[in-house]
CSV table of C-alpha atoms in Angstrom, one decimal:
chain,number,residue,atom,x,y,z
I,240,MET,CA,2.7,-6.7,7.4
I,241,VAL,CA,0.3,-6.8,4.5
I,242,LEU,CA,-3.1,-5.3,5.2
I,243,ALA,CA,-5.5,-7.5,3.3
I,244,GLY,CA,-8.9,-7.2,5.1
I,245,GLY,CA,-10.8,-4.8,2.9
I,246,GLN,CA,-14.0,-5.7,1.0
I,247,GLY,CA,-13.0,-4.2,-2.3
I,248,SER,CA,-16.5,-3.2,-3.2
I,249,ARG,CA,-15.4,-0.9,-6.0
I,250,LEU,CA,-13.7,-3.9,-7.7
I,251,ARG,CA,-16.9,-6.0,-7.9
I,252,PRO,CA,-17.6,-8.5,-9.5
I,253,TYR,CA,-13.9,-9.5,-9.1
I,254,THR,CA,-14.2,-9.4,-5.3
I,255,ASP,CA,-17.5,-11.3,-5.1
I,256,ASP,CA,-15.6,-14.6,-4.4
I,257,ARG,CA,-12.2,-13.4,-3.3
I,258,PRO,CA,-10.6,-10.6,-1.2
I,259,LYS,CA,-9.1,-7.7,-3.0
I,260,PRO,CA,-5.5,-8.8,-2.7
I,261,MET,CA,-6.4,-12.0,-4.4
I,262,VAL,CA,-7.5,-10.3,-7.6
I,263,GLU,CA,-5.1,-10.9,-10.5
I,264,ILE,CA,-3.8,-8.2,-12.8
I,265,PRO,CA,-4.6,-9.6,-16.3
I,266,GLY,CA,-1.5,-11.1,-18.0
I,267,THR,CA,0.5,-11.5,-14.8
I,268,GLY,CA,-0.7,-14.9,-13.7
I,269,THR,CA,-0.3,-13.9,-10.0
I,270,PRO,CA,-2.7,-12.2,-7.5
I,271,ILE,CA,-1.7,-8.7,-6.3
I,272,ILE,CA,-0.5,-10.1,-2.9
I,273,GLY,CA,1.8,-12.6,-4.7
I,274,HIS,CA,3.6,-9.7,-6.4
I,275,GLN,CA,3.8,-7.9,-3.1
I,276,LEU,CA,5.4,-10.9,-1.3
I,277,ILE,CA,8.0,-11.3,-4.1
I,278,TRP,CA,8.8,-7.6,-3.8
I,279,LEU,CA,9.1,-7.8,0.0
I,280,ALA,CA,11.4,-10.8,-0.3
I,281,GLU,CA,13.6,-9.0,-2.9
I,282,GLU,CA,13.9,-6.2,-0.3
I,283,GLY,CA,15.2,-8.5,2.4
I,284,VAL,CA,12.0,-9.3,4.3
I,285,THR,CA,11.8,-12.8,5.6
I,286,ASP,CA,8.6,-12.9,7.7
I,287,VAL,CA,5.2,-11.4,6.8
I,288,VAL,CA,2.0,-11.1,8.8
I,289,VAL,CA,-1.0,-10.9,6.6
I,290,SER,CA,-4.0,-9.2,8.2
I,291,CYS,CA,-7.2,-10.8,6.8
I,292,GLY,CA,-10.9,-10.0,7.0
I,293,HIS,CA,-13.3,-10.3,4.0
I,294,LEU,CA,-13.3,-13.8,2.6
I,295,ALA,CA,-10.2,-14.6,4.7
I,296,GLU,CA,-10.4,-18.4,4.0
I,297,VAL,CA,-9.9,-17.8,0.3
I,298,LEU,CA,-6.7,-15.9,0.9
I,299,GLN,CA,-5.5,-18.4,3.6
I,300,LYS,CA,-6.1,-21.3,1.2
I,301,TRP,CA,-4.0,-19.6,-1.5
I,302,LEU,CA,-1.2,-18.8,0.9
I,303,ASP,CA,-1.1,-22.4,2.2
I,304,SER,CA,-0.8,-23.8,-1.3
I,305,ALA,CA,1.5,-21.3,-3.0
I,306,ASP,CA,5.3,-21.5,-3.2
I,307,LEU,CA,6.1,-18.3,-1.2
I,308,PRO,CA,9.4,-16.5,-0.9
I,309,VAL,CA,8.8,-15.5,2.7
I,310,SER,CA,7.4,-17.1,5.9
I,311,VAL,CA,3.7,-16.0,6.3
I,312,THR,CA,1.5,-15.8,9.3
I,313,THR,CA,-2.2,-14.9,8.9
I,314,VAL,CA,-4.3,-13.0,11.4
I,315,VAL,CA,-8.0,-12.8,11.0
I,316,GLU,CA,-10.0,-9.8,12.2
I,317,THR,CA,-13.2,-11.5,13.4
I,318,GLU,CA,-15.0,-8.2,14.0
I,319,PRO,CA,-14.6,-4.7,12.4
I,320,LEU,CA,-11.9,-2.8,14.4
I,321,GLY,CA,-11.4,0.0,11.9
I,322,ARG,CA,-8.1,0.6,10.1
I,323,GLY,CA,-6.2,1.6,13.2
I,324,GLY,CA,-7.6,-1.1,15.4
I,325,GLY,CA,-7.0,-3.8,12.8
I,326,LEU,CA,-3.4,-2.7,12.4
I,327,LYS,CA,-2.9,-2.8,16.2
I,328,TYR,CA,-4.5,-6.3,16.4
I,329,ALA,CA,-2.2,-7.6,13.7
I,330,ALA,CA,0.9,-5.9,15.1
I,331,ALA,CA,0.6,-8.1,18.2
I,332,HIS,CA,1.5,-11.0,16.0
I,333,LEU,CA,4.8,-9.6,14.6
I,334,PRO,CA,7.6,-12.0,15.1
I,335,ARG,CA,10.1,-9.3,16.2
I,336,PRO,CA,8.0,-6.5,17.8
I,337,ASP,CA,11.2,-4.9,19.2
I,338,GLN,CA,12.4,-4.0,15.7
I,339,PRO,CA,11.1,-1.5,13.1
I,340,TRP,CA,8.6,-3.0,10.6
I,341,TYR,CA,7.1,-2.4,7.2
I,342,ALA,CA,3.4,-2.4,6.4
I,343,THR,CA,1.7,-2.2,3.0
I,344,ASN,CA,-1.9,-2.0,1.9
I,345,GLY,CA,-2.9,-5.2,0.1
I,346,ASP,CA,-4.2,-3.5,-3.0
I,347,ILE,CA,-1.1,-1.8,-4.5
I,348,TRP,CA,1.5,-2.8,-7.0
I,349,THR,CA,4.8,-1.1,-6.7
I,350,ARG,CA,8.5,-1.5,-6.9
I,351,PHE,CA,11.0,0.8,-5.1
I,352,SER,CA,13.8,0.4,-2.5
I,353,LEU,CA,12.3,-0.4,0.9
I,354,ARG,CA,15.9,-0.4,2.2
I,355,ASP,CA,16.3,3.3,1.2
I,356,MET,CA,12.9,4.1,2.8
I,357,ALA,CA,14.1,2.4,6.1
I,358,ASP,CA,17.3,4.3,6.0
I,359,PHE,CA,15.3,7.6,5.6
I,360,HIS,CA,13.1,6.6,8.5
I,361,THR,CA,16.1,5.8,10.8
I,362,GLU,CA,18.1,8.9,9.9
I,363,ARG,CA,15.2,11.1,11.0
I,364,ASP,CA,14.4,9.2,14.1
I,365,ALA,CA,10.8,8.9,12.9
I,366,THR,CA,8.0,7.0,14.6
I,367,ALA,CA,6.2,6.5,11.3
I,368,THR,CA,7.2,7.1,7.7
I,369,LEU,CA,4.7,7.0,4.8
I,370,ALA,CA,5.7,6.4,1.2
I,371,LEU,CA,4.4,9.3,-1.0
I,372,ALA,CA,3.3,8.8,-4.6
I,373,ARG,CA,2.4,11.4,-7.3
I,374,PRO,CA,-0.3,9.6,-9.3
I,375,ARG,CA,-1.4,10.6,-12.8
I,376,ILE,CA,-4.7,12.4,-13.0
I,377,PRO,CA,-7.0,10.1,-15.0
I,378,TRP,CA,-8.3,12.9,-17.2
I,379,GLY,CA,-6.9,15.2,-19.8
I,380,ALA,CA,-5.7,18.6,-18.6
I,381,VAL,CA,-5.3,21.9,-20.3
I,382,THR,CA,-3.0,24.9,-19.8
I,383,THR,CA,-4.1,28.5,-20.5
I,384,ASP,CA,-2.4,31.8,-20.9
I,385,GLY,CA,-3.4,34.9,-18.8
I,386,PHE,CA,-6.1,35.8,-21.3
I,387,GLY,CA,-7.8,32.4,-21.2
I,388,HIS,CA,-6.5,31.0,-24.4
I,389,ILE,CA,-5.9,27.2,-24.2
I,390,THR,CA,-2.3,26.7,-25.1
I,391,ASP,CA,-1.8,23.0,-24.6
I,392,PHE,CA,-3.6,19.7,-23.9
I,393,ILE,CA,-1.9,17.3,-21.5
I,394,GLU,CA,-3.1,13.7,-21.3
I,395,ALA,CA,-3.1,12.2,-17.8
I,396,PRO,CA,-0.6,14.6,-16.2
I,397,PRO,CA,1.0,13.8,-12.8
I,398,SER,CA,-0.8,15.3,-9.8
I,399,THR,CA,0.7,18.4,-8.3
I,400,PHE,CA,0.0,16.8,-4.9
I,401,GLU,CA,1.7,13.8,-3.3
I,402,ILE,CA,-0.5,11.2,-1.7
I,403,ASN,CA,-0.2,8.4,0.9
I,404,ALA,CA,1.1,5.5,-1.2
I,405,GLY,CA,0.0,2.8,1.3
I,406,VAL,CA,3.6,1.7,2.2
I,407,TYR,CA,4.9,2.4,5.7
I,408,VAL,CA,7.9,2.0,8.0
I,409,PHE,CA,7.0,2.0,11.7
I,410,SER,CA,9.2,2.1,14.7
I,411,PRO,CA,8.7,-0.5,17.5
I,412,GLY,CA,6.7,1.9,19.7
I,413,PHE,CA,4.2,2.8,17.0
I,414,ALA,CA,1.8,-0.1,17.7
I,415,SER,CA,1.2,1.2,21.3
I,416,LEU,CA,0.0,4.5,19.9
I,417,LEU,CA,-2.7,2.9,17.8
I,418,PRO,CA,-6.4,2.9,18.9
I,419,GLU,CA,-8.1,-0.3,19.9
I,420,ARG,CA,-10.8,0.6,17.4
I,421,GLY,CA,-11.0,3.4,14.8
I,422,ASP,CA,-8.9,5.0,12.2
I,423,HIS,CA,-5.3,5.8,13.0
I,424,GLU,CA,-5.1,8.3,10.2
I,425,ARG,CA,-7.5,10.5,12.2
I,426,THR,CA,-5.9,9.9,15.6
I,427,THR,CA,-2.4,8.5,15.6
I,428,PHE,CA,-1.0,10.1,12.5
I,429,PRO,CA,-2.2,13.7,13.3
I,430,GLY,CA,-0.7,13.4,16.8
I,431,LEU,CA,2.7,12.2,15.4
I,432,ALA,CA,2.6,15.1,12.8
I,433,ARG,CA,2.2,17.6,15.6
I,434,GLU,CA,5.1,16.0,17.5
I,435,ARG,CA,7.2,16.1,14.2
I,436,LYS,CA,7.6,12.4,14.3
I,437,LEU,CA,5.7,11.6,11.1
I,438,PHE,CA,7.7,11.7,7.8
I,439,GLY,CA,7.0,11.3,4.1
I,440,PHE,CA,9.3,9.4,1.8
I,441,PRO,CA,8.8,10.3,-1.9
I,442,ILE,CA,8.8,7.2,-4.1
I,443,PRO,CA,11.7,7.8,-6.5
I,444,GLN,CA,10.9,9.2,-9.9
I,445,GLY,CA,10.5,6.5,-12.4
I,446,ALA,CA,9.5,3.8,-9.9
I,447,TYR,CA,6.2,2.0,-10.6
I,448,TRP,CA,3.3,2.5,-8.3
I,449,ARG,CA,-0.5,2.0,-8.7
I,450,ALA,CA,-3.4,1.4,-6.4
I,451,ILE,CA,-5.9,-1.2,-7.7
I,452,ASP,CA,-9.3,0.2,-6.7
I,453,THR,CA,-11.4,-0.3,-9.8
I,454,ALA,CA,-11.7,-2.5,-12.9
I,455,LYS,CA,-10.2,0.3,-14.9
I,456,ASP,CA,-7.1,0.2,-12.6
I,457,LEU,CA,-6.7,-3.5,-13.4
I,458,THR,CA,-6.8,-2.7,-17.2
I,459,GLU,CA,-4.4,0.2,-16.9
I,460,ALA,CA,-2.0,-1.8,-14.7
I,461,ALA,CA,-2.0,-4.7,-17.2
I,462,LYS,CA,-1.0,-2.3,-20.0
I,463,GLU,CA,1.7,-0.5,-17.9
I,464,LEU,CA,3.2,-3.7,-16.6
I,465,ALA,CA,3.3,-5.3,-20.1
I,466,ALA,CA,5.1,-2.1,-21.3
I,467,LEU,CA,7.6,-2.5,-18.5
I,468,GLY,CA,8.1,-6.2,-19.2
I,469,ARG,CA,6.9,-7.2,-15.8
């Protein structure tokens, strides 16, 4: 499942006439969701449910006209249900609800092995597994000695904390735990954590990951992908 219903207000004016996943990273010639569908197909995915909301018709038109590597079904959230409610609504349209399934936010560009993440999920008998990223801090950092002398400047160091990378593996029973309305990260996830059924899969070191939230992210992603030859 690709979660593509957000308004992307921080990416305006790019999102004035298109949903966030339809924004193109400069130089790639393909919207973000196009890259995601290619990646999912490379990882063995054959069927994708795209959960739409803001400017859904623009996304649906592109999906209908594009040469896609997977079979796509679109689901339109006609009223705000919250992140958890929207996920539950879209999950009802999964083609094989009796099997584990992947989900990804529609505003990230990444490449890593989903098969390895699925194996991690299965081995731990998890109900939900979140991919974890360690993004670079967008500012310069300094190190100091015990007396307060600055000893080094570090440009854009990696964060010391791992964050939710917006890619998931869910077991078949997960959808039944979601709220009809509201945010699953405040309800379902904390409950699973208490039951020790929620796991984190660190994205392997060297794998590319970036969330596209602002115009600056678009610029930085274009530079990084050009350097990687993507």
